[in-house]
Amino acid sequence: MAIEQTQILPAPVLEGALTAFTKKLQPLIGQEIDTSKYAPQVAAQTALQTGASQAAQGLGSLVGPDAYKPFMSPYQQEVMDTTLSEFDRQQTINQQGLRDQAIAAGAYGGGREGVQQAQFMNQGAVNRAQLQAQLLNQGFMQAQGAAANDLQARQGLGQYQQALGQADQGFAQAGLDAQTLAQREALYEPFTRLGLVGQQLAAINPGAFGSTTVGYQSGAAPASPMSSFLGGGAGAGGVLGKLGIFG
């Protein structure tokens, strides 16, 4: 009993193209793609960012109960000594005036004169202490204000430094992401090219393939902290593979 076999042959004009296509396809069937070649990378922090971080660690000395001390004026003690010396001089003059009054009244050395002298000395001591406290408080408030201003200025500088560093890091990240896209496209280029060619051959001669051939289509770039810097990088990456379709 004769056996009849029906075979769908490609059009003669396509036979050479299908043969060449098959030869190119066979080595790719068992080929593994090294995904480490296009593994996402994160750009390292810039010197501006690390410098700002290190500077921020030193801001602890500008807060707390002793933050004002480095900002105390070196001339405060001189001002205080001069002011108190003038106070003591005036106190001595006034005390001598009381004695002169007592002598003129014939009461020098008496009990009343002694009470006046004691009251004068006590009040003078209180006034001197108040003046000294006022001078110390004035210096403290000035130093505290200077410490607060310095802390604010350093924080502002640190933020500015961080912003510049992040911009530089973003630019570096965009370069790494573009490199990742290019490497992925390069690895997938043979599959993309043959997939697109296979679709064209199937469309021309539908019976040549048992199923529809679907080529690789590049997806979006791997998510990264700086992906916004890529702009149209994904579209440009897709073009890289398609430029060599028939090459």
PDB file of C-alpha atoms in Angstrom:
ATOM      1  CA  MET A   1       0.000   0.000   0.000  1.00  0.00           C
ATOM      2  CA  ALA A   2       1.538   3.274  -1.064  1.00  0.00           C
ATOM      3  CA  ILE A   3       1.808   6.057   1.492  1.00  0.00           C
ATOM      4  CA  GLU A   4       1.146   9.540   0.304  1.00  0.00           C
ATOM      5  CA  GLN A   5       2.792  12.398   2.155  1.00  0.00           C
ATOM      6  CA  THR A   6       1.816  16.023   1.718  1.00  0.00           C
ATOM      7  CA  GLN A   7       4.503  18.591   2.343  1.00  0.00           C
ATOM      8  CA  ILE A   8       4.144  22.348   2.173  1.00  0.00           C
ATOM      9  CA  LEU A   9       7.237  23.763   0.565  1.00  0.00           C
ATOM     10  CA  PRO A  10       8.204  27.388   0.626  1.00  0.00           C
ATOM     11  CA  ALA A  11       8.148  29.399  -2.509  1.00  0.00           C
ATOM     12  CA  PRO A  12      11.392  28.912  -4.429  1.00  0.00           C
ATOM     13  CA  VAL A  13      12.158  32.572  -4.156  1.00  0.00           C
ATOM     14  CA  LEU A  14      12.184  32.266  -0.319  1.00  0.00           C
ATOM     15  CA  GLU A  15      14.018  28.952  -0.002  1.00  0.00           C
ATOM     16  CA  GLY A  16      17.450  30.537   0.243  1.00  0.00           C
ATOM     17  CA  ALA A  17      16.263  33.084   2.793  1.00  0.00           C
ATOM     18  CA  LEU A  18      14.649  30.391   4.967  1.00  0.00           C
ATOM     19  CA  THR A  19      17.789  28.251   4.829  1.00  0.00           C
ATOM     20  CA  ALA A  20      19.970  31.163   5.890  1.00  0.00           C
ATOM     21  CA  PHE A  21      17.452  32.064   8.613  1.00  0.00           C
ATOM     22  CA  THR A  22      17.485  28.518  10.020  1.00  0.00           C
ATOM     23  CA  LYS A  23      21.276  28.378  10.094  1.00  0.00           C
ATOM     24  CA  LYS A  24      21.387  31.630  12.032  1.00  0.00           C
ATOM     25  CA  LEU A  25      18.647  30.517  14.406  1.00  0.00           C
ATOM     26  CA  GLN A  26      20.055  27.155  15.440  1.00  0.00           C
ATOM     27  CA  PRO A  27      23.065  28.480  17.438  1.00  0.00           C
ATOM     28  CA  LEU A  28      20.775  30.799  19.395  1.00  0.00           C
ATOM     29  CA  ILE A  29      18.418  28.043  20.565  1.00  0.00           C
ATOM     30  CA  GLY A  30      20.681  26.822  23.355  1.00  0.00           C
ATOM     31  CA  GLN A  31      22.473  30.102  23.986  1.00  0.00           C
ATOM     32  CA  GLU A  32      22.065  31.552  27.463  1.00  0.00           C
ATOM     33  CA  ILE A  33      22.014  35.302  27.905  1.00  0.00           C
ATOM     34  CA  ASP A  34      24.434  36.625  30.514  1.00  0.00           C
ATOM     35  CA  THR A  35      22.134  38.967  32.422  1.00  0.00           C
ATOM     36  CA  SER A  36      25.024  40.172  34.573  1.00  0.00           C
ATOM     37  CA  LYS A  37      26.224  42.160  31.568  1.00  0.00           C
ATOM     38  CA  TYR A  38      23.325  44.563  31.976  1.00  0.00           C
ATOM     39  CA  ALA A  39      22.714  44.342  35.739  1.00  0.00           C
ATOM     40  CA  PRO A  40      21.473  47.701  37.130  1.00  0.00           C
ATOM     41  CA  GLN A  41      24.150  49.852  38.754  1.00  0.00           C
ATOM     42  CA  VAL A  42      23.867  52.679  41.266  1.00  0.00           C
ATOM     43  CA  ALA A  43      26.150  55.684  40.953  1.00  0.00           C
ATOM     44  CA  ALA A  44      28.348  56.283  43.991  1.00  0.00           C
ATOM     45  CA  GLN A  45      27.942  59.392  46.109  1.00  0.00           C
ATOM     46  CA  THR A  46      30.012  62.339  45.013  1.00  0.00           C
ATOM     47  CA  ALA A  47      32.678  64.072  47.067  1.00  0.00           C
ATOM     48  CA  LEU A  48      30.207  66.909  47.713  1.00  0.00           C
ATOM     49  CA  GLN A  49      27.707  64.491  49.246  1.00  0.00           C
ATOM     50  CA  THR A  50      30.216  62.665  51.430  1.00  0.00           C
ATOM     51  CA  GLY A  51      31.736  65.987  52.483  1.00  0.00           C
ATOM     52  CA  ALA A  52      28.327  67.330  53.501  1.00  0.00           C
ATOM     53  CA  SER A  53      27.633  64.149  55.465  1.00  0.00           C
ATOM     54  CA  GLN A  54      30.919  64.400  57.329  1.00  0.00           C
ATOM     55  CA  ALA A  55      30.352  68.079  58.058  1.00  0.00           C
ATOM     56  CA  ALA A  56      26.880  67.299  59.422  1.00  0.00           C
ATOM     57  CA  GLN A  57      28.412  64.906  61.941  1.00  0.00           C
ATOM     58  CA  GLY A  58      30.393  67.803  63.373  1.00  0.00           C
ATOM     59  CA  LEU A  59      27.335  69.987  63.997  1.00  0.00           C
ATOM     60  CA  GLY A  60      26.751  68.371  67.384  1.00  0.00           C
ATOM     61  CA  SER A  61      29.153  70.811  68.981  1.00  0.00           C
ATOM     62  CA  LEU A  62      26.902  73.703  67.913  1.00  0.00           C
ATOM     63  CA  VAL A  63      23.927  72.563  69.991  1.00  0.00           C
ATOM     64  CA  GLY A  64      23.510  71.980  73.712  1.00  0.00           C
ATOM     65  CA  PRO A  65      24.387  74.007  76.817  1.00  0.00           C
ATOM     66  CA  ASP A  66      28.039  74.545  75.827  1.00  0.00           C
ATOM     67  CA  ALA A  67      27.438  75.563  72.204  1.00  0.00           C
ATOM     68  CA  TYR A  68      27.964  79.244  72.999  1.00  0.00           C
ATOM     69  CA  LYS A  69      31.449  78.873  74.492  1.00  0.00           C
ATOM     70  CA  PRO A  70      33.489  78.927  71.260  1.00  0.00           C
ATOM     71  CA  PHE A  71      31.708  82.169  70.334  1.00  0.00           C
ATOM     72  CA  MET A  72      32.424  84.077  73.527  1.00  0.00           C
ATOM     73  CA  SER A  73      34.286  87.290  72.738  1.00  0.00           C
ATOM     74  CA  PRO A  74      37.955  87.180  73.794  1.00  0.00           C
ATOM     75  CA  TYR A  75      37.597  90.851  74.761  1.00  0.00           C
ATOM     76  CA  GLN A  76      34.648  90.301  77.106  1.00  0.00           C
ATOM     77  CA  GLN A  77      36.821  89.800  80.174  1.00  0.00           C
ATOM     78  CA  GLU A  78      38.732  92.979  79.365  1.00  0.00           C
ATOM     79  CA  VAL A  79      35.496  94.917  79.008  1.00  0.00           C
ATOM     80  CA  MET A  80      34.227  93.447  82.264  1.00  0.00           C
ATOM     81  CA  ASP A  81      37.436  94.229  84.167  1.00  0.00           C
ATOM     82  CA  THR A  82      37.509  97.800  82.852  1.00  0.00           C
ATOM     83  CA  THR A  83      33.842  98.397  83.673  1.00  0.00           C
ATOM     84  CA  LEU A  84      34.144  96.995  87.182  1.00  0.00           C
ATOM     85  CA  SER A  85      37.329  98.951  87.805  1.00  0.00           C
ATOM     86  CA  GLU A  86      35.510 102.148  86.894  1.00  0.00           C
ATOM     87  CA  PHE A  87      32.656 101.132  89.169  1.00  0.00           C
ATOM     88  CA  ASP A  88      35.080 100.569  92.057  1.00  0.00           C
ATOM     89  CA  ARG A  89      36.722 103.955  91.408  1.00  0.00           C
ATOM     90  CA  GLN A  90      33.398 105.709  91.528  1.00  0.00           C
ATOM     91  CA  GLN A  91      32.494 103.766  94.642  1.00  0.00           C
ATOM     92  CA  THR A  92      35.670 104.946  96.352  1.00  0.00           C
ATOM     93  CA  ILE A  93      34.976 108.568  95.381  1.00  0.00           C
ATOM     94  CA  ASN A  94      31.430 108.377  96.726  1.00  0.00           C
ATOM     95  CA  GLN A  95      32.617 106.736  99.924  1.00  0.00           C
ATOM     96  CA  GLN A  96      35.141 109.536 100.433  1.00  0.00           C
ATOM     97  CA  GLY A  97      32.307 112.010  99.926  1.00  0.00           C
ATOM     98  CA  LEU A  98      30.372 110.423 102.771  1.00  0.00           C
ATOM     99  CA  ARG A  99      33.405 110.763 105.053  1.00  0.00           C
ATOM    100  CA  ASP A 100      33.848 114.396 104.086  1.00  0.00           C
ATOM    101  CA  GLN A 101      30.212 115.068 104.930  1.00  0.00           C
ATOM    102  CA  ALA A 102      30.562 113.313 108.269  1.00  0.00           C
ATOM    103  CA  ILE A 103      33.704 115.318 109.117  1.00  0.00           C
ATOM    104  CA  ALA A 104      32.015 118.563 108.157  1.00  0.00           C
ATOM    105  CA  ALA A 105      29.078 117.696 110.399  1.00  0.00           C
ATOM    106  CA  GLY A 106      31.380 116.658 113.249  1.00  0.00           C
ATOM    107  CA  ALA A 107      29.966 113.133 113.141  1.00  0.00           C
ATOM    108  CA  TYR A 108      32.977 111.279 111.725  1.00  0.00           C
ATOM    109  CA  GLY A 109      33.687 108.133 113.705  1.00  0.00           C
ATOM    110  CA  GLY A 110      30.261 108.136 115.319  1.00  0.00           C
ATOM    111  CA  GLY A 111      27.679 105.397 115.233  1.00  0.00           C
ATOM    112  CA  ARG A 112      25.503 107.141 112.684  1.00  0.00           C
ATOM    113  CA  GLU A 113      28.434 107.589 110.323  1.00  0.00           C
ATOM    114  CA  GLY A 114      29.354 103.941 110.758  1.00  0.00           C
ATOM    115  CA  VAL A 115      25.827 102.824 109.828  1.00  0.00           C
ATOM    116  CA  GLN A 116      25.883 105.007 106.711  1.00  0.00           C
ATOM    117  CA  GLN A 117      29.233 103.569 105.666  1.00  0.00           C
ATOM    118  CA  ALA A 118      27.984  99.987 106.167  1.00  0.00           C
ATOM    119  CA  GLN A 119      24.826 100.642 104.145  1.00  0.00           C
ATOM    120  CA  PHE A 120      26.839 102.277 101.410  1.00  0.00           C
ATOM    121  CA  MET A 121      29.240  99.324 101.192  1.00  0.00           C
ATOM    122  CA  ASN A 122      26.432  96.739 101.134  1.00  0.00           C
ATOM    123  CA  GLN A 123      24.521  98.566  98.420  1.00  0.00           C
ATOM    124  CA  GLY A 124      27.730  99.005  96.447  1.00  0.00           C
ATOM    125  CA  ALA A 125      28.413  95.258  96.603  1.00  0.00           C
ATOM    126  CA  VAL A 126      24.895  94.513  95.341  1.00  0.00           C
ATOM    127  CA  ASN A 127      25.213  97.028  92.519  1.00  0.00           C
ATOM    128  CA  ARG A 128      28.607  95.613  91.552  1.00  0.00           C
ATOM    129  CA  ALA A 129      27.248  92.063  91.416  1.00  0.00           C
ATOM    130  CA  GLN A 130      24.298  93.165  89.302  1.00  0.00           C
ATOM    131  CA  LEU A 131      26.599  94.985  86.888  1.00  0.00           C
ATOM    132  CA  GLN A 132      28.840  91.931  86.583  1.00  0.00           C
ATOM    133  CA  ALA A 133      25.839  89.655  85.979  1.00  0.00           C
ATOM    134  CA  GLN A 134      24.534  92.042  83.324  1.00  0.00           C
ATOM    135  CA  LEU A 135      27.870  92.014  81.511  1.00  0.00           C
ATOM    136  CA  LEU A 136      28.074  88.207  81.658  1.00  0.00           C
ATOM    137  CA  ASN A 137      24.499  87.818  80.405  1.00  0.00           C
ATOM    138  CA  GLN A 138      25.132  90.238  77.561  1.00  0.00           C
ATOM    139  CA  GLY A 139      28.181  88.263  76.448  1.00  0.00           C
ATOM    140  CA  PHE A 140      26.295  84.998  76.773  1.00  0.00           C
ATOM    141  CA  MET A 141      23.362  86.208  74.654  1.00  0.00           C
ATOM    142  CA  GLN A 142      25.706  87.497  71.966  1.00  0.00           C
ATOM    143  CA  ALA A 143      27.628  84.207  71.885  1.00  0.00           C
ATOM    144  CA  GLN A 144      24.435  82.175  71.832  1.00  0.00           C
ATOM    145  CA  GLY A 145      23.108  84.211  68.900  1.00  0.00           C
ATOM    146  CA  ALA A 146      26.386  83.797  67.015  1.00  0.00           C
ATOM    147  CA  ALA A 147      26.277  80.017  67.601  1.00  0.00           C
ATOM    148  CA  ALA A 148      22.703  79.821  66.279  1.00  0.00           C
ATOM    149  CA  ASN A 149      23.610  81.873  63.199  1.00  0.00           C
ATOM    150  CA  ASP A 150      26.640  79.692  62.531  1.00  0.00           C
ATOM    151  CA  LEU A 151      24.570  76.514  62.824  1.00  0.00           C
ATOM    152  CA  GLN A 152      21.958  77.887  60.419  1.00  0.00           C
ATOM    153  CA  ALA A 153      24.626  78.946  57.934  1.00  0.00           C
ATOM    154  CA  ARG A 154      26.291  75.538  58.032  1.00  0.00           C
ATOM    155  CA  GLN A 155      22.985  73.742  57.577  1.00  0.00           C
ATOM    156  CA  GLY A 156      22.179  75.903  54.558  1.00  0.00           C
ATOM    157  CA  LEU A 157      25.606  75.244  53.081  1.00  0.00           C
ATOM    158  CA  GLY A 158      25.171  71.513  53.680  1.00  0.00           C
ATOM    159  CA  GLN A 159      21.830  71.496  51.863  1.00  0.00           C
ATOM    160  CA  TYR A 160      23.342  73.381  48.939  1.00  0.00           C
ATOM    161  CA  GLN A 161      26.245  70.937  48.868  1.00  0.00           C
ATOM    162  CA  GLN A 162      23.868  67.986  48.899  1.00  0.00           C
ATOM    163  CA  ALA A 163      21.826  69.450  46.039  1.00  0.00           C
ATOM    164  CA  LEU A 164      24.925  69.919  43.896  1.00  0.00           C
ATOM    165  CA  GLY A 165      26.167  66.441  44.791  1.00  0.00           C
ATOM    166  CA  GLN A 166      22.826  64.849  43.915  1.00  0.00           C
ATOM    167  CA  ALA A 167      22.845  66.614  40.555  1.00  0.00           C
ATOM    168  CA  ASP A 168      26.306  65.219  39.818  1.00  0.00           C
ATOM    169  CA  GLN A 169      25.254  61.781  41.036  1.00  0.00           C
ATOM    170  CA  GLY A 170      22.138  61.949  38.853  1.00  0.00           C
ATOM    171  CA  PHE A 171      24.241  62.712  35.803  1.00  0.00           C
ATOM    172  CA  ALA A 172      26.513  59.761  36.583  1.00  0.00           C
ATOM    173  CA  GLN A 173      23.457  57.541  37.155  1.00  0.00           C
ATOM    174  CA  ALA A 174      22.031  58.529  33.789  1.00  0.00           C
ATOM    175  CA  GLY A 175      25.298  57.449  32.163  1.00  0.00           C
ATOM    176  CA  LEU A 176      25.213  54.091  33.957  1.00  0.00           C
ATOM    177  CA  ASP A 177      21.584  53.503  32.982  1.00  0.00           C
ATOM    178  CA  ALA A 178      22.289  54.364  29.360  1.00  0.00           C
ATOM    179  CA  GLN A 179      25.245  51.966  29.408  1.00  0.00           C
ATOM    180  CA  THR A 180      23.010  49.232  30.883  1.00  0.00           C
ATOM    181  CA  LEU A 181      20.450  49.739  28.109  1.00  0.00           C
ATOM    182  CA  ALA A 182      23.103  49.631  25.412  1.00  0.00           C
ATOM    183  CA  GLN A 183      24.616  46.417  26.796  1.00  0.00           C
ATOM    184  CA  ARG A 184      21.217  44.746  27.009  1.00  0.00           C
ATOM    185  CA  GLU A 185      20.339  45.761  23.489  1.00  0.00           C
ATOM    186  CA  ALA A 186      23.677  44.425  22.257  1.00  0.00           C
ATOM    187  CA  LEU A 187      23.074  41.038  23.895  1.00  0.00           C
ATOM    188  CA  TYR A 188      19.547  40.751  22.519  1.00  0.00           C
ATOM    189  CA  GLU A 189      20.421  42.074  19.076  1.00  0.00           C
ATOM    190  CA  PRO A 190      20.720  38.633  17.361  1.00  0.00           C
ATOM    191  CA  PHE A 191      17.371  37.510  18.808  1.00  0.00           C
ATOM    192  CA  THR A 192      15.700  40.788  17.908  1.00  0.00           C
ATOM    193  CA  ARG A 193      17.045  40.730  14.363  1.00  0.00           C
ATOM    194  CA  LEU A 194      16.078  37.105  13.677  1.00  0.00           C
ATOM    195  CA  GLY A 195      12.690  37.570  15.305  1.00  0.00           C
ATOM    196  CA  LEU A 196      11.862  40.497  13.059  1.00  0.00           C
ATOM    197  CA  VAL A 197      13.178  38.704   9.981  1.00  0.00           C
ATOM    198  CA  GLY A 198      11.146  35.611  10.870  1.00  0.00           C
ATOM    199  CA  GLN A 199       7.990  37.694  11.123  1.00  0.00           C
ATOM    200  CA  GLN A 200       8.601  39.120   7.674  1.00  0.00           C
ATOM    201  CA  LEU A 201       9.198  35.666   6.163  1.00  0.00           C
ATOM    202  CA  ALA A 202       6.085  34.285   7.826  1.00  0.00           C
ATOM    203  CA  ALA A 203       4.019  37.154   6.481  1.00  0.00           C
ATOM    204  CA  ILE A 204       5.297  36.533   2.943  1.00  0.00           C
ATOM    205  CA  ASN A 205       4.924  32.730   3.104  1.00  0.00           C
ATOM    206  CA  PRO A 206       2.462  31.822   5.926  1.00  0.00           C
ATOM    207  CA  GLY A 207       2.913  28.075   5.444  1.00  0.00           C
ATOM    208  CA  ALA A 208       6.607  28.196   6.152  1.00  0.00           C
ATOM    209  CA  PHE A 209       6.152  28.308   9.921  1.00  0.00           C
ATOM    210  CA  GLY A 210       3.911  26.291  12.167  1.00  0.00           C
ATOM    211  CA  SER A 211       3.410  29.166  14.573  1.00  0.00           C
ATOM    212  CA  THR A 212       3.798  32.889  14.628  1.00  0.00           C
ATOM    213  CA  THR A 213       7.308  34.096  15.340  1.00  0.00           C
ATOM    214  CA  VAL A 214       7.472  36.919  17.866  1.00  0.00           C
ATOM    215  CA  GLY A 215      10.645  38.938  18.144  1.00  0.00           C
ATOM    216  CA  TYR A 216      12.087  40.343  21.331  1.00  0.00           C
ATOM    217  CA  GLN A 217      10.826  43.813  22.184  1.00  0.00           C
ATOM    218  CA  SER A 218      12.952  45.853  24.591  1.00  0.00           C
ATOM    219  CA  GLY A 219      11.161  46.742  27.800  1.00  0.00           C
ATOM    220  CA  ALA A 220      11.631  49.742  30.022  1.00  0.00           C
ATOM    221  CA  ALA A 221      14.959  50.424  31.671  1.00  0.00           C
ATOM    222  CA  PRO A 222      15.487  48.929  35.152  1.00  0.00           C
ATOM    223  CA  ALA A 223      14.193  51.244  37.858  1.00  0.00           C
ATOM    224  CA  SER A 224      16.910  53.355  39.391  1.00  0.00           C
ATOM    225  CA  PRO A 225      17.018  56.291  41.824  1.00  0.00           C
ATOM    226  CA  MET A 226      18.021  58.573  38.981  1.00  0.00           C
ATOM    227  CA  SER A 227      15.762  57.189  36.227  1.00  0.00           C
ATOM    228  CA  SER A 228      14.279  60.635  35.638  1.00  0.00           C
ATOM    229  CA  PHE A 229      17.592  61.752  34.127  1.00  0.00           C
ATOM    230  CA  LEU A 230      17.244  59.255  31.271  1.00  0.00           C
ATOM    231  CA  GLY A 231      14.563  61.229  29.458  1.00  0.00           C
ATOM    232  CA  GLY A 232      14.050  59.410  26.196  1.00  0.00           C
ATOM    233  CA  GLY A 233      16.802  56.883  26.849  1.00  0.00           C
ATOM    234  CA  ALA A 234      14.521  53.833  26.551  1.00  0.00           C
ATOM    235  CA  GLY A 235      13.321  54.834  23.128  1.00  0.00           C
ATOM    236  CA  ALA A 236      16.846  55.521  21.971  1.00  0.00           C
ATOM    237  CA  GLY A 237      17.919  52.130  23.314  1.00  0.00           C
ATOM    238  CA  GLY A 238      15.255  50.371  21.245  1.00  0.00           C
ATOM    239  CA  VAL A 239      16.557  52.038  18.127  1.00  0.00           C
ATOM    240  CA  LEU A 240      20.031  50.608  18.758  1.00  0.00           C
ATOM    241  CA  GLY A 241      18.792  47.069  18.218  1.00  0.00           C
ATOM    242  CA  LYS A 242      16.653  47.859  15.201  1.00  0.00           C
ATOM    243  CA  LEU A 243      19.417  49.628  13.307  1.00  0.00           C
ATOM    244  CA  GLY A 244      21.061  46.231  12.608  1.00  0.00           C
ATOM    245  CA  ILE A 245      17.960  44.312  11.498  1.00  0.00           C
ATOM    246  CA  PHE A 246      19.252  43.426   8.075  1.00  0.00           C
ATOM    247  CA  GLY A 247      22.972  43.973   8.811  1.00  0.00           C
TER     248      GLY A 247
END
